[in-house]
Short mmCIF file of C-alpha atoms in Angstrom, two decimals:
data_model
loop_
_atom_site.label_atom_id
_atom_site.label_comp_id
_atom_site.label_asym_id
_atom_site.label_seq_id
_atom_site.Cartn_x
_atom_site.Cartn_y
_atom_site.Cartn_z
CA UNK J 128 0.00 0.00 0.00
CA UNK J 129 1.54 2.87 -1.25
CA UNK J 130 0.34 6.79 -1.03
CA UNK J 131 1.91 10.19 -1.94
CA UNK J 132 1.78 11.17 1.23
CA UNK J 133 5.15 10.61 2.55
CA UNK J 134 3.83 10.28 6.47
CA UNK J 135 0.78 7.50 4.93
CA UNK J 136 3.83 5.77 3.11
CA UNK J 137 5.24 5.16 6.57
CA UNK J 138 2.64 3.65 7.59
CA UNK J 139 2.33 1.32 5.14
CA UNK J 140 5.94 -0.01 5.69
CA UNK J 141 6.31 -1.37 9.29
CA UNK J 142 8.99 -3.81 10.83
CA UNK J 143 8.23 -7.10 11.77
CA UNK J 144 8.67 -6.13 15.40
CA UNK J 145 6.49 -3.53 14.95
CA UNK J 146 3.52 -5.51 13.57
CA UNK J 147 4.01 -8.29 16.12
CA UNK J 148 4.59 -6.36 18.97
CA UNK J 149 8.11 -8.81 19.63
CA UNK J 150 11.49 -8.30 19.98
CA UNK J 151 13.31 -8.01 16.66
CA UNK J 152 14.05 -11.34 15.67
CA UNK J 153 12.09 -13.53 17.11
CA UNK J 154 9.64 -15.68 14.95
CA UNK J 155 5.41 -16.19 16.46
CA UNK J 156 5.01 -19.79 14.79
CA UNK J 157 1.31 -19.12 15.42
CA UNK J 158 1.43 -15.41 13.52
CA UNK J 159 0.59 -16.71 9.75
CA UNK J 160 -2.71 -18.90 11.44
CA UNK J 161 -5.39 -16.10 10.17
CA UNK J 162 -4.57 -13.18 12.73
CA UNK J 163 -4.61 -9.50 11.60
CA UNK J 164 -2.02 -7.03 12.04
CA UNK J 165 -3.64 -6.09 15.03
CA UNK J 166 -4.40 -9.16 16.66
CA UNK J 167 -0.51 -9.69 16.39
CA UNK J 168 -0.08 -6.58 18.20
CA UNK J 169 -2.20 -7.00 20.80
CA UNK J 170 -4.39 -4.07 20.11
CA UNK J 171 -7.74 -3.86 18.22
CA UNK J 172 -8.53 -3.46 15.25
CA UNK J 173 -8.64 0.38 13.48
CA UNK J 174 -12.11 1.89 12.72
CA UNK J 175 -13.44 4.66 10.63
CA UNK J 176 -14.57 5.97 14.38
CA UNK J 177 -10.93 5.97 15.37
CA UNK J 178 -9.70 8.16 12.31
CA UNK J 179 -12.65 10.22 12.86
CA UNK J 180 -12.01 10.92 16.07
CA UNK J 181 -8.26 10.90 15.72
CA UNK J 182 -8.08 13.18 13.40
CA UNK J 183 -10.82 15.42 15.11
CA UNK J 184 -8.93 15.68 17.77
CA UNK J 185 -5.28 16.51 16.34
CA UNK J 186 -7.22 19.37 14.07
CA UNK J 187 -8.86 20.95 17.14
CA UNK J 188 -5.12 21.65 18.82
CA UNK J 189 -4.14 22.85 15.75
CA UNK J 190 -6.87 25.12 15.78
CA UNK J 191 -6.53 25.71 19.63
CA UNK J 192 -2.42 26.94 18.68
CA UNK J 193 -3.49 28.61 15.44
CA UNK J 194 -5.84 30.80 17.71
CA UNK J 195 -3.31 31.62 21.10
CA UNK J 196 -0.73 32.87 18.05
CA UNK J 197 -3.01 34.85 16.65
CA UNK J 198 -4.22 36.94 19.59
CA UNK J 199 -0.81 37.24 20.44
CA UNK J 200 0.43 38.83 16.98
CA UNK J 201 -2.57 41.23 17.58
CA UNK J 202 -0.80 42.54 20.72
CA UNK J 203 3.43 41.54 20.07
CA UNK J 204 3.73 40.76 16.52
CA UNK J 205 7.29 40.13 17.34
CA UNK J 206 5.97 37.64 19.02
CA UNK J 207 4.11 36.24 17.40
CA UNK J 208 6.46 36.06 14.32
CA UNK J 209 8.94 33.97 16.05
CA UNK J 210 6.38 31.66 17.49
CA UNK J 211 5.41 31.45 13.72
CA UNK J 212 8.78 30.33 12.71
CA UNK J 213 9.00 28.10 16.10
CA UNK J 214 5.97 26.36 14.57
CA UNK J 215 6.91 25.80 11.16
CA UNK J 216 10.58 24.41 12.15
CA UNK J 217 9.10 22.38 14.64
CA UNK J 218 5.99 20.99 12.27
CA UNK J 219 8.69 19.52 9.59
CA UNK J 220 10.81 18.23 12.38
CA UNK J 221 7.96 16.67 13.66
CA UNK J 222 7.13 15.20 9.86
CA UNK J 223 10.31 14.09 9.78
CA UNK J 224 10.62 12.13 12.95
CA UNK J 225 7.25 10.26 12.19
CA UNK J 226 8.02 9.73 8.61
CA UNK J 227 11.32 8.10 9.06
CA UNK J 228 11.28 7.26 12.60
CA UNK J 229 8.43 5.30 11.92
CA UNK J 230 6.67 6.92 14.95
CA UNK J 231 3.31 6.82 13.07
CA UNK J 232 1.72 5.10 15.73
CA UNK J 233 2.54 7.84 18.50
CA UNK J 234 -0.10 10.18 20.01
CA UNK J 235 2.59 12.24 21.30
CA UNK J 236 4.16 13.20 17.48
CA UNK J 237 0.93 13.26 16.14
CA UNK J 238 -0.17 16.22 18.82
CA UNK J 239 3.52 17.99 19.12
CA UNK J 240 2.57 18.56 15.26
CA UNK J 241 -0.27 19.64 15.88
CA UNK J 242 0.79 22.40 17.95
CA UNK J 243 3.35 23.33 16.35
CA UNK J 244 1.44 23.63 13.39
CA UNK J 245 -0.77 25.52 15.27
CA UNK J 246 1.48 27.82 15.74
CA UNK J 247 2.13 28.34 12.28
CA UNK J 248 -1.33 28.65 10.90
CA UNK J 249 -2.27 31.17 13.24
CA UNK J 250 0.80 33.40 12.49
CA UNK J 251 0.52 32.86 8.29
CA UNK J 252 -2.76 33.85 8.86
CA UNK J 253 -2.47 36.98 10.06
CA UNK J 254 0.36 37.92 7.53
CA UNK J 255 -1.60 36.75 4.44
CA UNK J 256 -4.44 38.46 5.49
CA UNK J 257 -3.02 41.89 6.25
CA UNK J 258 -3.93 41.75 9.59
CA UNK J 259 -0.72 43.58 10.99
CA UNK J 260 -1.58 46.70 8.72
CA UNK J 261 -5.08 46.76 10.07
CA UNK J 262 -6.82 45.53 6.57
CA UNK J 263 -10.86 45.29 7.56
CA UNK J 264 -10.67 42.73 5.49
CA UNK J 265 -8.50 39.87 7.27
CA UNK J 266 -11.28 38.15 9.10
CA UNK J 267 -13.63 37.21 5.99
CA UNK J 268 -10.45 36.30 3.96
CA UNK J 269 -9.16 33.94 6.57
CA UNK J 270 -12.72 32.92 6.73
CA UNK J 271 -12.81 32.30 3.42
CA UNK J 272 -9.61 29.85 3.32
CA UNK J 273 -11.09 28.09 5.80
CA UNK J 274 -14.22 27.63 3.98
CA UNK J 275 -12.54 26.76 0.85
CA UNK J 276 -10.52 24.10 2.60
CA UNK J 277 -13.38 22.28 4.13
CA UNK J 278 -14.96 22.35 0.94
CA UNK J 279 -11.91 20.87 -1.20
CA UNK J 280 -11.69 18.27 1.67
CA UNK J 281 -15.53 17.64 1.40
CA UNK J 282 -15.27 17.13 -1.84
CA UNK J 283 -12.45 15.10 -2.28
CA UNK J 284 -14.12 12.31 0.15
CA UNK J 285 -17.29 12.50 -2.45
CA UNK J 286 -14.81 11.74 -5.38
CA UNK J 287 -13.19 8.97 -3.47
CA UNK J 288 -16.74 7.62 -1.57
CA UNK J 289 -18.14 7.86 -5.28
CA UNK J 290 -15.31 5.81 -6.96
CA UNK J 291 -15.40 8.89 -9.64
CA UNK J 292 -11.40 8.75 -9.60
CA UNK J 293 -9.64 5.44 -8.64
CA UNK J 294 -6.45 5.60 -6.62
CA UNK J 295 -3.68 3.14 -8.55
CA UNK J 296 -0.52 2.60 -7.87
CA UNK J 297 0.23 4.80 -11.04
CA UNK J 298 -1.95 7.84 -10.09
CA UNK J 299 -0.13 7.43 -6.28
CA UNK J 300 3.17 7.75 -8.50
CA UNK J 301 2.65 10.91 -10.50
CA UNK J 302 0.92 12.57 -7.92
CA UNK J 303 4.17 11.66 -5.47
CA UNK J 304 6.67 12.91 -8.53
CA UNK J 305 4.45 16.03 -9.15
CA UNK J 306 5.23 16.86 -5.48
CA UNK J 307 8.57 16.50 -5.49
CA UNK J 308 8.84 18.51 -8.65
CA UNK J 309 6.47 21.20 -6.94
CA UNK J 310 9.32 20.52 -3.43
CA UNK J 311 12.36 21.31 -6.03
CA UNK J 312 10.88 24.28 -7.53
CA UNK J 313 9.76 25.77 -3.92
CA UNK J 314 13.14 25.08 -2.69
CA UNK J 315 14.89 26.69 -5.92
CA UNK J 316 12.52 29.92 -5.73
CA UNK J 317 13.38 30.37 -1.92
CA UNK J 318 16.97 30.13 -2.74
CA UNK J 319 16.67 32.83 -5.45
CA UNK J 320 15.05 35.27 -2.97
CA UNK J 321 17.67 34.85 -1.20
CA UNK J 322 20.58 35.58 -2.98
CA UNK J 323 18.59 38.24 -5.71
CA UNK J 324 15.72 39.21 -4.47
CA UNK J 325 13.40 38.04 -6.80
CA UNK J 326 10.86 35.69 -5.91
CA UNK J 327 8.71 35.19 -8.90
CA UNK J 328 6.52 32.43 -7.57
CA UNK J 329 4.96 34.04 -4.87
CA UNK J 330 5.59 37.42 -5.45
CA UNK J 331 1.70 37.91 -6.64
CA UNK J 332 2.18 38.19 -10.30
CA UNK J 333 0.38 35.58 -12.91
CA UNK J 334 3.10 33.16 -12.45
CA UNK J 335 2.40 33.08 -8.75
CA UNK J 336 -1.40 32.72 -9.04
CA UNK J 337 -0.49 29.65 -11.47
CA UNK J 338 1.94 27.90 -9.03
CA UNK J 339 -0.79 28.66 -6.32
CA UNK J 340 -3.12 26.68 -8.20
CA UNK J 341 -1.14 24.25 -8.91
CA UNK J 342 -0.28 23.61 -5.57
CA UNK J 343 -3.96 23.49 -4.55
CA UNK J 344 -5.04 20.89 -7.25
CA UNK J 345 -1.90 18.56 -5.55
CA UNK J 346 -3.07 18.95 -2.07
CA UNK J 347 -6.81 18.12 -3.44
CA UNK J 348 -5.85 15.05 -5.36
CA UNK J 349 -3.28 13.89 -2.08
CA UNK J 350 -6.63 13.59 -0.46
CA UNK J 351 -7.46 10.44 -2.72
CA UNK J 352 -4.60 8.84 -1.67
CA UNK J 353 -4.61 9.64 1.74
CA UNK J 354 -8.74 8.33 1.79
CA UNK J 355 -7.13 5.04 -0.04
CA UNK J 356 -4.40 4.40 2.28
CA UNK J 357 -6.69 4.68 5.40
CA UNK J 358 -9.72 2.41 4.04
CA UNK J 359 -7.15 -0.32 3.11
CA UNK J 360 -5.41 0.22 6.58
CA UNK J 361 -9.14 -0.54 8.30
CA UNK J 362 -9.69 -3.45 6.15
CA UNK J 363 -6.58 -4.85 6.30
CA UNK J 364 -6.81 -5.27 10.34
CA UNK J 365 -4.21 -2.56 11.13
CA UNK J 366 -3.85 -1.79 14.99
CA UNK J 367 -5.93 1.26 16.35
CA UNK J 368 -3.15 3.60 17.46
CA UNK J 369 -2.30 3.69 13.43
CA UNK J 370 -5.48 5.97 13.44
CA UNK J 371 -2.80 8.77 14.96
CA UNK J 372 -0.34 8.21 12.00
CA UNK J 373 -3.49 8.53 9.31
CA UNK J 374 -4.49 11.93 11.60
CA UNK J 375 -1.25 13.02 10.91
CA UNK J 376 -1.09 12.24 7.55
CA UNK J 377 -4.66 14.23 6.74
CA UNK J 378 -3.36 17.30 9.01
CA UNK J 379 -0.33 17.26 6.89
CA UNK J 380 -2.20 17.67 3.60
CA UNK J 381 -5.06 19.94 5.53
CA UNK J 382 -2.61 22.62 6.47
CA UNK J 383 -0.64 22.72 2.80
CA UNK J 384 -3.96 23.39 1.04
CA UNK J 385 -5.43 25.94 3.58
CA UNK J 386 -1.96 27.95 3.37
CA UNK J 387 -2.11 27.60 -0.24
CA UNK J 388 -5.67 29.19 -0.49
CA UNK J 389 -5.42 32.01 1.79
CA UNK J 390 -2.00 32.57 -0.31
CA UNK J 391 -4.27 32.70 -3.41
CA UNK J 392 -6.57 34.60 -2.09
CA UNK J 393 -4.14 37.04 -0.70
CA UNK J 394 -3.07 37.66 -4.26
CA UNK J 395 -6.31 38.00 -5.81
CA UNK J 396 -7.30 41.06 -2.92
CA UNK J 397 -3.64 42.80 -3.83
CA UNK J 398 -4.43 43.18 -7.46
#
């Protein structure tokens, strides 16, 4: 089972030791005789319910972090700023450590992220919208990204629910390579900033509204995947506390496309 999420790839790729619950090494002779994944591990079975609820919850601290920033930037921007970068260091740390640490069953990451995300929503919030130059406007922009991303996300689960767009290991593929292409080109624009000054994909011009776009349809379509991945987790047997790694995993894709709108948005009230 393979996704383009790189945290839901994790999760698909366990150790022995992991799925059995055992010390590395040893061999259950009784393991192969019809027992799921989470039967071997001692735990039950992973249910819709838990994802829900997972998921719910790791979404409401980032919310919870996303709102203490942003009162704070309202009275210390400086702040607030830092916190901002805090947050955004700490979120792909965070990534990181689950992704290859293969901490995807962890509570703990999974809500560290989601602080530290927190963090980092509320404080690109308030500097996409304007907020620290008093723009009247801020609130029913960031209002509107927020709409916007429920909606993508609402929709997305009709697309997958429906069948209308089936998740292959080919479509996982190109949507994983058109992310990394997406990662290089990020990457490559931030280091131009740096060293010239110009910053021509998200400096608000045409080719920044494109990119923006772009970015959006990837985070929509990483939905499918993500949807995949987490059905054929919960039919497969996998252990409950998974249900953190696939509330990770969501978050992950969540926050990309609600930065990405606001960003879009942002552009659209500038010109």
């Amino acid at each position: 089972m393979r996704s383009s999420n790189p945290v839901m790839n994790s999760l698909s790729t366990p150790t022995n030791s992991q799925q059995s619950g055992t010390p590395q090494g040893y061999q259950d002779p009784y393991a192969a005789y019809g027992q799921t994944p989470a039967q071997q591990a001692g735990d039950r079975p992973m249910t819709v319910d838990d994802v829900v609820t997972k998921t719910g919850i790791t979404l409401g601290v980032i919310v919870v972090f996303a709102i203490v920033n942003f009162v704070i930037s309202l009275s210390n921007p400086g702040l607030a700023m830092t916190l901002t970068m805090v947050g955004a260091i700490g979120g792909l740390i965070t990534v990181l450590v689950a992704t290859f640490g293969k901490k995807y069953g962890s509570a703990a990451v999974t809500l560290i992220y989601a602080a530290f995300e927190g963090l980092f929503v509320g404080g690109i919030s308030v500097m996409f919208s304007g907020m620290l130059v008093g723009d009247s406007d801020a609130g029913a922009l960031i209002g509107q990204a927020v709409l916007g991303t429920v909606g993508v996300f609402l929709g997305m689960l009709f697309v997958y629910k429906t069948g209308a767009v089936k998740v292959t290991p080919k479509f996982n593929r190109i949507v994983t390579g058109a992310i990394i292409g997406v990662l290089v080109l990020s990457v490559g624009n931030l280091l131009l900033a740096m060293f010239t000054g110009s910053n021509p994909l998200r400096d608000g011009g045409i080719l920044a509204i494109i990119f923006s776009i772009v970015c959006i349809g990837l985070a929509a379509v990483s939905f499918l995947s993500d949807f995949d991945m987490a059905d054929k987790m919960i039919r497969a047997g996998a252990p409950s506390k998974m249900a953190w790694g696939v509330a990770l995993g969501l978050s992950v894709t969540l926050v990309w496309l609600y930065t990405e709108i606001l960003r879009l948005l942002s552009y659209f009230r500038s010109n």
